[in-house]
GROMACS .gro file of C-alpha atoms in nm:
model
  272
    1UNK     CA    1  -1.224  -5.682   1.439
    2UNK     CA    2  -1.114  -6.033   1.533
    3UNK     CA    3  -1.086  -6.162   1.887
    4UNK     CA    4  -0.763  -6.069   2.060
    5UNK     CA    5  -0.591  -6.224   2.361
    6UNK     CA    6  -0.367  -6.054   2.615
    7UNK     CA    7  -0.046  -6.197   2.753
    8UNK     CA    8   0.189  -6.063   3.019
    9UNK     CA    9   0.506  -5.989   2.831
   10UNK     CA   10   0.781  -5.809   3.022
   11UNK     CA   11   1.045  -5.571   2.887
   12UNK     CA   12   1.322  -5.829   2.861
   13UNK     CA   13   1.099  -6.053   2.653
   14UNK     CA   14   1.006  -5.763   2.426
   15UNK     CA   15   1.373  -5.685   2.368
   16UNK     CA   16   1.455  -6.052   2.309
   17UNK     CA   17   1.172  -6.103   2.063
   18UNK     CA   18   1.249  -5.786   1.870
   19UNK     CA   19   1.622  -5.862   1.843
   20UNK     CA   20   1.561  -6.221   1.736
   21UNK     CA   21   1.285  -6.150   1.484
   22UNK     CA   22   1.354  -5.808   1.331
   23UNK     CA   23   1.614  -5.730   1.070
   24UNK     CA   24   1.670  -5.472   0.796
   25UNK     CA   25   1.563  -5.731   0.539
   26UNK     CA   26   1.196  -5.644   0.514
   27UNK     CA   27   1.154  -5.838   0.190
   28UNK     CA   28   1.227  -6.175   0.347
   29UNK     CA   29   0.953  -6.438   0.317
   30UNK     CA   30   0.899  -6.426   0.693
   31UNK     CA   31   0.804  -6.059   0.667
   32UNK     CA   32   0.480  -6.144   0.490
   33UNK     CA   33   0.253  -6.430   0.585
   34UNK     CA   34  -0.086  -6.309   0.468
   35UNK     CA   35  -0.359  -6.517   0.313
   36UNK     CA   36  -0.316  -6.342  -0.021
   37UNK     CA   37  -0.663  -6.188  -0.019
   38UNK     CA   38  -0.705  -5.891  -0.252
   39UNK     CA   39  -0.709  -5.566  -0.060
   40UNK     CA   40  -0.494  -5.257  -0.056
   41UNK     CA   41  -0.409  -4.942   0.133
   42UNK     CA   42  -0.700  -4.698   0.124
   43UNK     CA   43  -0.591  -4.347   0.019
   44UNK     CA   44  -0.565  -4.129   0.329
   45UNK     CA   45  -0.530  -4.427   0.563
   46UNK     CA   46  -0.243  -4.461   0.808
   47UNK     CA   47  -0.280  -4.827   0.910
   48UNK     CA   48  -0.442  -5.123   0.735
   49UNK     CA   49  -0.405  -5.452   0.920
   50UNK     CA   50  -0.551  -5.788   0.823
   51UNK     CA   51  -0.530  -6.100   1.038
   52UNK     CA   52  -0.219  -5.980   1.223
   53UNK     CA   53  -0.084  -6.201   1.501
   54UNK     CA   54   0.209  -6.197   1.737
   55UNK     CA   55   0.356  -6.498   1.915
   56UNK     CA   56   0.645  -6.463   2.157
   57UNK     CA   57   0.890  -6.711   2.308
   58UNK     CA   58   0.630  -6.821   2.566
   59UNK     CA   59   0.319  -6.825   2.353
   60UNK     CA   60   0.043  -6.621   2.195
   61UNK     CA   61   0.043  -6.243   2.251
   62UNK     CA   62  -0.242  -6.113   2.033
   63UNK     CA   63  -0.443  -6.174   1.719
   64UNK     CA   64  -0.565  -6.249   1.468
   65UNK     CA   65  -0.673  -5.886   1.447
   66UNK     CA   66  -0.807  -5.654   1.175
   67UNK     CA   67  -0.747  -5.283   1.218
   68UNK     CA   68  -0.788  -4.963   1.015
   69UNK     CA   69  -0.668  -4.618   1.123
   70UNK     CA   70  -0.697  -4.300   0.917
   71UNK     CA   71  -0.419  -4.049   0.870
   72UNK     CA   72  -0.399  -3.736   1.083
   73UNK     CA   73  -0.518  -3.638   1.428
   74UNK     CA   74  -0.515  -3.855   1.739
   75UNK     CA   75  -0.634  -4.216   1.743
   76UNK     CA   76  -0.680  -4.382   2.083
   77UNK     CA   77  -0.657  -4.760   2.121
   78UNK     CA   78  -0.905  -4.825   2.402
   79UNK     CA   79  -0.851  -5.138   2.603
   80UNK     CA   80  -0.699  -5.304   2.905
   81UNK     CA   81  -0.340  -5.207   2.982
   82UNK     CA   82  -0.098  -5.492   2.937
   83UNK     CA   83   0.133  -5.681   2.710
   84UNK     CA   84  -0.095  -5.721   2.407
   85UNK     CA   85  -0.176  -5.352   2.389
   86UNK     CA   86   0.189  -5.258   2.431
   87UNK     CA   87   0.300  -5.505   2.165
   88UNK     CA   88   0.038  -5.375   1.922
   89UNK     CA   89   0.156  -5.016   1.969
   90UNK     CA   90   0.515  -5.126   1.911
   91UNK     CA   91   0.414  -5.307   1.592
   92UNK     CA   92   0.227  -4.999   1.469
   93UNK     CA   93   0.549  -4.798   1.466
   94UNK     CA   94   0.782  -5.065   1.332
   95UNK     CA   95   0.943  -5.163   1.663
   96UNK     CA   96   0.817  -5.521   1.653
   97UNK     CA   97   0.780  -5.767   1.368
   98UNK     CA   98   0.457  -5.965   1.360
   99UNK     CA   99   0.435  -6.343   1.336
  100UNK     CA  100   0.180  -6.341   1.054
  101UNK     CA  101  -0.076  -6.128   0.876
  102UNK     CA  102  -0.053  -5.819   0.659
  103UNK     CA  103   0.024  -5.482   0.817
  104UNK     CA  104   0.048  -5.172   0.597
  105UNK     CA  105   0.163  -4.851   0.765
  106UNK     CA  106   0.242  -4.526   0.584
  107UNK     CA  107   0.205  -4.723   0.260
  108UNK     CA  108   0.466  -4.988   0.353
  109UNK     CA  109   0.334  -5.343   0.374
  110UNK     CA  110   0.514  -5.565   0.627
  111UNK     CA  111   0.822  -5.342   0.625
  112UNK     CA  112   0.882  -5.247   0.990
  113UNK     CA  113   1.227  -5.097   0.922
  114UNK     CA  114   1.072  -4.850   0.677
  115UNK     CA  115   0.808  -4.755   0.932
  116UNK     CA  116   1.063  -4.728   1.213
  117UNK     CA  117   1.258  -4.469   1.014
  118UNK     CA  118   0.942  -4.259   0.968
  119UNK     CA  119   0.798  -4.277   1.318
  120UNK     CA  120   0.871  -4.190   1.680
  121UNK     CA  121   0.765  -4.363   2.000
  122UNK     CA  122   0.749  -4.217   2.350
  123UNK     CA  123   0.636  -4.307   2.702
  124UNK     CA  124   0.704  -4.675   2.645
  125UNK     CA  125   0.916  -4.795   2.937
  126UNK     CA  126   1.040  -5.090   2.734
  127UNK     CA  127   1.212  -4.842   2.499
  128UNK     CA  128   1.255  -4.495   2.650
  129UNK     CA  129   1.254  -4.528   3.029
  130UNK     CA  130   1.465  -4.255   3.195
  131UNK     CA  131   1.703  -4.319   3.483
  132UNK     CA  132   1.622  -4.126   3.804
  133UNK     CA  133   1.964  -3.953   3.811
  134UNK     CA  134   1.924  -3.796   3.465
  135UNK     CA  135   1.860  -3.422   3.452
  136UNK     CA  136   1.653  -3.231   3.199
  137UNK     CA  137   1.974  -3.081   3.060
  138UNK     CA  138   2.127  -3.429   3.020
  139UNK     CA  139   1.836  -3.583   2.831
  140UNK     CA  140   1.787  -3.286   2.596
  141UNK     CA  141   2.160  -3.256   2.528
  142UNK     CA  142   2.189  -3.626   2.450
  143UNK     CA  143   1.900  -3.608   2.204
  144UNK     CA  144   2.046  -3.304   2.028
  145UNK     CA  145   2.374  -3.492   1.990
  146UNK     CA  146   2.193  -3.793   1.844
  147UNK     CA  147   2.020  -3.564   1.596
  148UNK     CA  148   2.342  -3.392   1.485
  149UNK     CA  149   2.605  -3.521   1.240
  150UNK     CA  150   2.875  -3.729   1.409
  151UNK     CA  151   3.143  -3.472   1.330
  152UNK     CA  152   2.958  -3.177   1.485
  153UNK     CA  153   3.032  -3.078   1.843
  154UNK     CA  154   2.714  -3.012   2.040
  155UNK     CA  155   2.765  -2.838   2.376
  156UNK     CA  156   2.540  -2.893   2.675
  157UNK     CA  157   2.214  -2.712   2.629
  158UNK     CA  158   2.101  -2.407   2.823
  159UNK     CA  159   1.744  -2.299   2.899
  160UNK     CA  160   1.699  -2.179   2.542
  161UNK     CA  161   1.796  -2.525   2.418
  162UNK     CA  162   1.537  -2.689   2.642
  163UNK     CA  163   1.275  -2.444   2.516
  164UNK     CA  164   1.371  -2.517   2.155
  165UNK     CA  165   1.315  -2.890   2.210
  166UNK     CA  166   1.012  -2.877   2.438
  167UNK     CA  167   0.804  -2.565   2.369
  168UNK     CA  168   0.587  -2.711   2.090
  169UNK     CA  169   0.500  -3.021   2.290
  170UNK     CA  170   0.447  -2.845   2.624
  171UNK     CA  171   0.231  -2.559   2.494
  172UNK     CA  172   0.100  -2.371   2.799
  173UNK     CA  173   0.243  -2.627   3.043
  174UNK     CA  174   0.547  -2.477   3.225
  175UNK     CA  175   0.878  -2.602   3.089
  176UNK     CA  176   1.091  -2.812   3.325
  177UNK     CA  177   1.385  -2.654   3.503
  178UNK     CA  178   1.720  -2.704   3.333
  179UNK     CA  179   1.891  -2.887   3.620
  180UNK     CA  180   1.589  -3.070   3.760
  181UNK     CA  181   1.612  -3.449   3.782
  182UNK     CA  182   1.358  -3.603   3.548
  183UNK     CA  183   1.234  -3.835   3.823
  184UNK     CA  184   1.152  -3.534   4.042
  185UNK     CA  185   0.933  -3.363   3.781
  186UNK     CA  186   0.553  -3.379   3.805
  187UNK     CA  187   0.418  -3.677   3.613
  188UNK     CA  188   0.271  -3.461   3.337
  189UNK     CA  189   0.604  -3.285   3.278
  190UNK     CA  190   0.789  -3.617   3.274
  191UNK     CA  191   0.568  -3.758   2.999
  192UNK     CA  192   0.569  -3.439   2.793
  193UNK     CA  193   0.949  -3.427   2.816
  194UNK     CA  194   0.975  -3.786   2.691
  195UNK     CA  195   0.743  -3.702   2.402
  196UNK     CA  196   0.938  -3.387   2.315
  197UNK     CA  197   1.271  -3.572   2.311
  198UNK     CA  198   1.132  -3.857   2.101
  199UNK     CA  199   0.963  -3.621   1.856
  200UNK     CA  200   1.246  -3.384   1.767
  201UNK     CA  201   1.244  -3.487   1.399
  202UNK     CA  202   0.864  -3.452   1.369
  203UNK     CA  203   0.810  -3.775   1.169
  204UNK     CA  204   0.470  -3.840   1.011
  205UNK     CA  205   0.376  -4.094   1.283
  206UNK     CA  206   0.406  -4.051   1.660
  207UNK     CA  207   0.308  -4.333   1.898
  208UNK     CA  208   0.266  -4.249   2.267
  209UNK     CA  209   0.262  -4.552   2.493
  210UNK     CA  210  -0.022  -4.480   2.733
  211UNK     CA  211  -0.200  -4.175   2.863
  212UNK     CA  212  -0.373  -4.376   3.136
  213UNK     CA  213  -0.041  -4.384   3.321
  214UNK     CA  214  -0.143  -4.046   3.468
  215UNK     CA  215  -0.375  -4.094   3.765
  216UNK     CA  216  -0.494  -3.732   3.784
  217UNK     CA  217  -0.789  -3.672   3.551
  218UNK     CA  218  -0.704  -3.307   3.490
  219UNK     CA  219  -0.341  -3.380   3.400
  220UNK     CA  220  -0.449  -3.666   3.174
  221UNK     CA  221  -0.685  -3.427   2.995
  222UNK     CA  222  -0.401  -3.177   2.948
  223UNK     CA  223  -0.175  -3.448   2.806
  224UNK     CA  224  -0.447  -3.544   2.561
  225UNK     CA  225  -0.488  -3.178   2.462
  226UNK     CA  226  -0.118  -3.158   2.382
  227UNK     CA  227  -0.138  -3.474   2.170
  228UNK     CA  228  -0.436  -3.329   1.983
  229UNK     CA  229  -0.226  -3.019   1.911
  230UNK     CA  230   0.054  -3.238   1.775
  231UNK     CA  231  -0.205  -3.427   1.572
  232UNK     CA  232  -0.258  -3.116   1.360
  233UNK     CA  233   0.081  -3.185   1.200
  234UNK     CA  234   0.130  -3.560   1.256
  235UNK     CA  235  -0.065  -3.882   1.294
  236UNK     CA  236  -0.068  -3.968   1.664
  237UNK     CA  237  -0.162  -4.308   1.812
  238UNK     CA  238  -0.194  -4.362   2.185
  239UNK     CA  239  -0.380  -4.589   2.429
  240UNK     CA  240  -0.615  -4.544   2.722
  241UNK     CA  241  -0.811  -4.782   2.941
  242UNK     CA  242  -1.048  -4.503   3.049
  243UNK     CA  243  -1.354  -4.382   2.855
  244UNK     CA  244  -1.294  -4.046   2.686
  245UNK     CA  245  -1.500  -3.742   2.772
  246UNK     CA  246  -1.686  -3.567   2.487
  247UNK     CA  247  -1.508  -3.280   2.321
  248UNK     CA  248  -1.153  -3.410   2.364
  249UNK     CA  249  -1.063  -3.344   2.000
  250UNK     CA  250  -0.963  -3.707   1.942
  251UNK     CA  251  -1.033  -3.808   1.583
  252UNK     CA  252  -1.105  -4.176   1.645
  253UNK     CA  253  -1.119  -4.443   1.915
  254UNK     CA  254  -1.038  -4.805   1.830
  255UNK     CA  255  -1.241  -4.998   2.085
  256UNK     CA  256  -1.059  -5.315   2.196
  257UNK     CA  257  -1.245  -5.351   2.526
  258UNK     CA  258  -1.382  -5.702   2.558
  259UNK     CA  259  -1.137  -5.836   2.299
  260UNK     CA  260  -0.865  -5.918   2.551
  261UNK     CA  261  -0.926  -6.269   2.681
  262UNK     CA  262  -0.849  -6.402   3.031
  263UNK     CA  263  -0.595  -6.663   3.134
  264UNK     CA  264  -0.301  -6.536   2.935
  265UNK     CA  265  -0.064  -6.491   3.229
  266UNK     CA  266  -0.044  -6.869   3.265
  267UNK     CA  267   0.061  -6.900   2.902
  268UNK     CA  268   0.350  -6.663   2.957
  269UNK     CA  269   0.469  -6.796   3.291
  270UNK     CA  270   0.450  -7.171   3.238
  271UNK     CA  271   0.784  -7.349   3.258
  272UNK     CA  272   0.969  -7.065   3.430
   0.00000   0.00000   0.00000
Protein backbone atom coordinates (compact mmCIF):
# COMPACT_ATOMS: atom_id res chain seq x y z
CA UNK A 1 0.00 0.00 0.00
CA UNK A 2 1.49 3.34 -1.00
CA UNK A 3 1.97 6.27 1.34
CA UNK A 4 -1.14 8.38 1.81
CA UNK A 5 -1.52 11.96 3.03
CA UNK A 6 -4.44 13.49 4.88
CA UNK A 7 -5.93 16.89 4.19
CA UNK A 8 -8.70 18.78 5.95
CA UNK A 9 -11.45 18.98 3.39
CA UNK A 10 -14.79 20.37 4.55
CA UNK A 11 -18.27 19.53 3.26
CA UNK A 12 -18.57 22.52 0.95
CA UNK A 13 -15.32 21.59 -0.73
CA UNK A 14 -16.45 17.98 -1.14
CA UNK A 15 -19.66 19.15 -2.81
CA UNK A 16 -17.77 21.60 -5.03
CA UNK A 17 -15.21 19.03 -6.13
CA UNK A 18 -17.81 16.36 -6.83
CA UNK A 19 -20.04 18.70 -8.85
CA UNK A 20 -17.12 20.06 -10.86
CA UNK A 21 -15.43 16.73 -11.57
CA UNK A 22 -18.16 14.08 -11.81
CA UNK A 23 -20.47 13.54 -14.74
CA UNK A 24 -22.47 10.68 -16.26
CA UNK A 25 -19.80 10.33 -18.95
CA UNK A 26 -17.67 7.66 -17.34
CA UNK A 27 -15.89 6.87 -20.61
CA UNK A 28 -14.25 10.28 -20.88
CA UNK A 29 -10.43 10.30 -21.03
CA UNK A 30 -10.31 12.02 -17.63
CA UNK A 31 -12.06 9.03 -16.07
CA UNK A 32 -9.00 6.85 -16.55
CA UNK A 33 -5.46 7.97 -15.93
CA UNK A 34 -3.70 4.73 -15.07
CA UNK A 35 -0.21 3.72 -16.05
CA UNK A 36 -1.53 0.99 -18.33
CA UNK A 37 0.00 -1.85 -16.32
CA UNK A 38 -1.56 -5.25 -16.95
CA UNK A 39 -3.82 -6.27 -14.09
CA UNK A 40 -7.48 -7.05 -13.76
CA UNK A 41 -10.32 -7.55 -11.33
CA UNK A 42 -9.80 -10.71 -9.29
CA UNK A 43 -12.92 -12.93 -9.26
CA UNK A 44 -14.73 -12.46 -5.96
CA UNK A 45 -13.11 -9.09 -5.30
CA UNK A 46 -15.12 -5.97 -4.56
CA UNK A 47 -12.45 -3.28 -4.95
CA UNK A 48 -9.18 -3.24 -6.88
CA UNK A 49 -7.34 0.07 -6.75
CA UNK A 50 -3.95 0.88 -8.25
CA UNK A 51 -2.12 4.17 -7.74
CA UNK A 52 -5.32 6.10 -7.00
CA UNK A 53 -4.98 9.77 -6.08
CA UNK A 54 -7.29 12.64 -5.29
CA UNK A 55 -6.45 16.33 -5.55
CA UNK A 56 -8.95 19.00 -4.58
CA UNK A 57 -9.17 22.73 -5.27
CA UNK A 58 -6.64 23.45 -2.49
CA UNK A 59 -4.21 20.63 -3.01
CA UNK A 60 -3.45 16.97 -2.43
CA UNK A 61 -6.01 14.88 -0.53
CA UNK A 62 -4.67 11.31 -0.69
CA UNK A 63 -2.61 8.88 -2.72
CA UNK A 64 -1.08 7.31 -4.59
CA UNK A 65 -2.71 4.30 -2.95
CA UNK A 66 -3.14 0.61 -3.78
CA UNK A 67 -6.10 -1.19 -2.24
CA UNK A 68 -7.84 -4.57 -2.54
CA UNK A 69 -11.10 -5.52 -0.82
CA UNK A 70 -12.91 -8.83 -1.20
CA UNK A 71 -16.63 -9.19 -1.75
CA UNK A 72 -18.99 -9.89 1.13
CA UNK A 73 -18.94 -9.24 4.85
CA UNK A 74 -17.67 -6.12 6.59
CA UNK A 75 -14.37 -4.44 5.73
CA UNK A 76 -13.08 -1.76 8.11
CA UNK A 77 -10.74 0.97 6.89
CA UNK A 78 -8.61 1.61 9.98
CA UNK A 79 -7.02 5.01 10.23
CA UNK A 80 -7.18 8.55 11.50
CA UNK A 81 -10.52 10.29 11.05
CA UNK A 82 -10.38 13.16 8.61
CA UNK A 83 -10.70 14.34 5.07
CA UNK A 84 -8.59 11.69 3.32
CA UNK A 85 -10.46 8.81 4.91
CA UNK A 86 -13.81 10.41 4.14
CA UNK A 87 -12.83 11.10 0.53
CA UNK A 88 -11.65 7.52 0.08
CA UNK A 89 -14.95 6.13 1.35
CA UNK A 90 -16.83 8.44 -1.00
CA UNK A 91 -14.71 7.29 -3.93
CA UNK A 92 -15.33 3.64 -3.02
CA UNK A 93 -19.06 4.08 -3.58
CA UNK A 94 -18.92 6.29 -6.66
CA UNK A 95 -19.63 9.61 -4.94
CA UNK A 96 -16.28 11.15 -5.88
CA UNK A 97 -14.21 10.94 -9.03
CA UNK A 98 -10.49 10.41 -8.55
CA UNK A 99 -7.77 12.55 -10.10
CA UNK A 100 -5.75 9.61 -11.40
CA UNK A 101 -5.20 5.90 -11.03
CA UNK A 102 -7.33 2.86 -11.75
CA UNK A 103 -10.25 2.00 -9.46
CA UNK A 104 -12.39 -1.05 -10.20
CA UNK A 105 -15.49 -1.54 -8.04
CA UNK A 106 -18.16 -4.19 -8.63
CA UNK A 107 -16.40 -4.93 -11.92
CA UNK A 108 -16.60 -1.33 -13.21
CA UNK A 109 -13.24 0.33 -13.86
CA UNK A 110 -13.21 4.11 -13.34
CA UNK A 111 -16.99 4.34 -13.75
CA UNK A 112 -18.26 6.09 -10.60
CA UNK A 113 -21.78 6.61 -11.98
CA UNK A 114 -22.17 2.85 -12.45
CA UNK A 115 -20.99 2.24 -8.90
CA UNK A 116 -23.20 5.01 -7.50
CA UNK A 117 -26.27 3.30 -8.95
CA UNK A 118 -25.32 0.02 -7.25
CA UNK A 119 -24.32 1.29 -3.83
CA UNK A 120 -25.63 3.14 -0.79
CA UNK A 121 -23.85 5.44 1.64
CA UNK A 122 -24.89 6.37 5.17
CA UNK A 123 -23.64 8.28 8.21
CA UNK A 124 -21.64 10.67 6.05
CA UNK A 125 -22.55 14.18 7.17
CA UNK A 126 -21.39 15.61 3.85
CA UNK A 127 -24.19 13.65 2.15
CA UNK A 128 -26.93 12.52 4.56
CA UNK A 129 -26.90 14.82 7.58
CA UNK A 130 -30.37 15.14 9.14
CA UNK A 131 -31.85 18.43 10.33
CA UNK A 132 -32.71 18.54 14.06
CA UNK A 133 -36.40 19.33 13.40
CA UNK A 134 -36.98 16.19 11.28
CA UNK A 135 -39.02 13.40 12.86
CA UNK A 136 -38.64 9.67 12.33
CA UNK A 137 -41.95 9.68 10.45
CA UNK A 138 -40.72 12.50 8.17
CA UNK A 139 -37.44 10.86 7.19
CA UNK A 140 -38.95 7.40 6.57
CA UNK A 141 -41.87 8.85 4.61
CA UNK A 142 -39.56 10.92 2.43
CA UNK A 143 -37.42 7.88 1.62
CA UNK A 144 -40.45 5.76 0.73
CA UNK A 145 -41.59 8.51 -1.63
CA UNK A 146 -38.15 8.65 -3.26
CA UNK A 147 -38.28 4.88 -3.75
CA UNK A 148 -41.76 4.91 -5.31
CA UNK A 149 -42.71 5.79 -8.91
CA UNK A 150 -43.40 9.50 -9.39
CA UNK A 151 -47.07 8.87 -10.15
CA UNK A 152 -47.76 6.86 -6.99
CA UNK A 153 -49.16 8.61 -3.93
CA UNK A 154 -47.35 7.57 -0.76
CA UNK A 155 -49.07 8.60 2.49
CA UNK A 156 -47.19 9.40 5.67
CA UNK A 157 -45.97 6.24 7.30
CA UNK A 158 -47.28 4.77 10.53
CA UNK A 159 -45.41 2.59 13.03
CA UNK A 160 -45.70 -0.39 10.69
CA UNK A 161 -44.03 1.64 7.95
CA UNK A 162 -41.14 2.52 10.24
CA UNK A 163 -40.78 -1.14 11.19
CA UNK A 164 -40.81 -2.16 7.53
CA UNK A 165 -37.92 0.21 6.79
CA UNK A 166 -35.89 -0.24 9.95
CA UNK A 167 -36.40 -3.72 11.41
CA UNK A 168 -33.68 -5.51 9.42
CA UNK A 169 -31.05 -2.90 10.25
CA UNK A 170 -32.02 -2.45 13.91
CA UNK A 171 -32.28 -6.15 14.80
CA UNK A 172 -32.73 -6.36 18.58
CA UNK A 173 -32.20 -2.62 19.05
CA UNK A 174 -35.54 -0.92 19.90
CA UNK A 175 -37.08 0.90 16.95
CA UNK A 176 -37.36 4.69 17.25
CA UNK A 177 -40.69 6.25 18.14
CA UNK A 178 -42.74 7.44 15.18
CA UNK A 179 -42.92 11.11 16.18
CA UNK A 180 -39.53 11.42 17.86
CA UNK A 181 -37.18 14.07 16.51
CA UNK A 182 -34.14 12.38 15.00
CA UNK A 183 -31.80 14.71 16.90
CA UNK A 184 -33.33 13.57 20.21
CA UNK A 185 -32.73 9.86 19.57
CA UNK A 186 -29.83 8.06 21.25
CA UNK A 187 -26.73 8.16 19.06
CA UNK A 188 -26.95 4.46 18.20
CA UNK A 189 -30.56 4.81 17.02
CA UNK A 190 -29.69 7.89 14.97
CA UNK A 191 -26.97 6.08 13.05
CA UNK A 192 -29.02 2.91 12.55
CA UNK A 193 -31.91 5.01 11.25
CA UNK A 194 -29.64 6.73 8.74
CA UNK A 195 -28.34 3.35 7.60
CA UNK A 196 -31.85 1.92 7.28
CA UNK A 197 -33.07 4.87 5.20
CA UNK A 198 -30.01 4.76 2.93
CA UNK A 199 -30.22 1.00 2.48
CA UNK A 200 -33.86 0.52 1.50
CA UNK A 201 -32.97 -0.87 -1.95
CA UNK A 202 -30.38 -3.31 -0.52
CA UNK A 203 -27.70 -2.66 -3.19
CA UNK A 204 -24.67 -4.95 -3.38
CA UNK A 205 -22.42 -2.34 -1.71
CA UNK A 206 -23.12 -0.36 1.46
CA UNK A 207 -20.62 2.22 2.76
CA UNK A 208 -21.07 3.51 6.32
CA UNK A 209 -19.12 6.66 7.06
CA UNK A 210 -17.63 6.01 10.47
CA UNK A 211 -18.43 3.83 13.44
CA UNK A 212 -15.94 5.69 15.64
CA UNK A 213 -18.44 8.55 15.80
CA UNK A 214 -20.03 6.67 18.73
CA UNK A 215 -18.15 7.37 21.95
CA UNK A 216 -19.71 4.55 23.97
CA UNK A 217 -17.81 1.28 23.46
CA UNK A 218 -20.86 -0.92 24.00
CA UNK A 219 -23.01 1.00 21.51
CA UNK A 220 -20.16 0.98 18.98
CA UNK A 221 -19.93 -2.80 19.35
CA UNK A 222 -23.69 -3.11 18.77
CA UNK A 223 -23.47 -0.96 15.63
CA UNK A 224 -20.68 -3.18 14.33
CA UNK A 225 -22.79 -6.27 15.08
CA UNK A 226 -25.62 -4.84 12.99
CA UNK A 227 -23.23 -4.12 10.11
CA UNK A 228 -21.91 -7.69 10.31
CA UNK A 229 -25.50 -8.92 10.05
CA UNK A 230 -26.04 -6.78 6.95
CA UNK A 231 -22.75 -8.10 5.59
CA UNK A 232 -24.33 -11.53 5.23
CA UNK A 233 -26.30 -10.16 2.26
CA UNK A 234 -24.17 -7.19 1.10
CA UNK A 235 -20.59 -6.00 0.97
CA UNK A 236 -20.18 -3.41 3.73
CA UNK A 237 -17.28 -0.94 4.04
CA UNK A 238 -16.87 1.30 7.07
CA UNK A 239 -14.10 3.09 8.98
CA UNK A 240 -12.81 3.16 12.54
CA UNK A 241 -9.87 4.83 14.24
CA UNK A 242 -10.05 2.38 17.16
CA UNK A 243 -8.50 -1.11 17.26
CA UNK A 244 -11.12 -3.85 16.89
CA UNK A 245 -11.68 -6.41 19.60
CA UNK A 246 -11.33 -10.11 18.65
CA UNK A 247 -14.50 -11.89 17.64
CA UNK A 248 -16.27 -8.92 16.06
CA UNK A 249 -17.19 -10.87 12.93
CA UNK A 250 -15.46 -8.35 10.66
CA UNK A 251 -14.08 -10.08 7.57
CA UNK A 252 -11.10 -7.78 6.98
CA UNK A 253 -9.35 -4.66 8.26
CA UNK A 254 -7.47 -2.40 5.84
CA UNK A 255 -4.80 -0.85 8.05
CA UNK A 256 -4.08 2.75 7.02
CA UNK A 257 -2.64 3.81 10.38
CA UNK A 258 0.72 5.48 9.86
CA UNK A 259 -0.06 6.21 6.20
CA UNK A 260 -1.64 9.59 6.88
CA UNK A 261 1.10 12.22 6.87
CA UNK A 262 1.24 15.41 8.96
CA UNK A 263 1.06 19.01 7.79
CA UNK A 264 -1.86 18.68 5.43
CA UNK A 265 -4.07 21.30 7.09
CA UNK A 266 -1.70 24.01 5.86
CA UNK A 267 -2.07 22.75 2.30
CA UNK A 268 -5.84 23.11 2.49
CA UNK A 269 -5.99 26.45 4.27
CA UNK A 270 -3.30 28.44 2.48
CA UNK A 271 -4.59 31.48 0.62
CA UNK A 272 -7.95 31.62 2.38
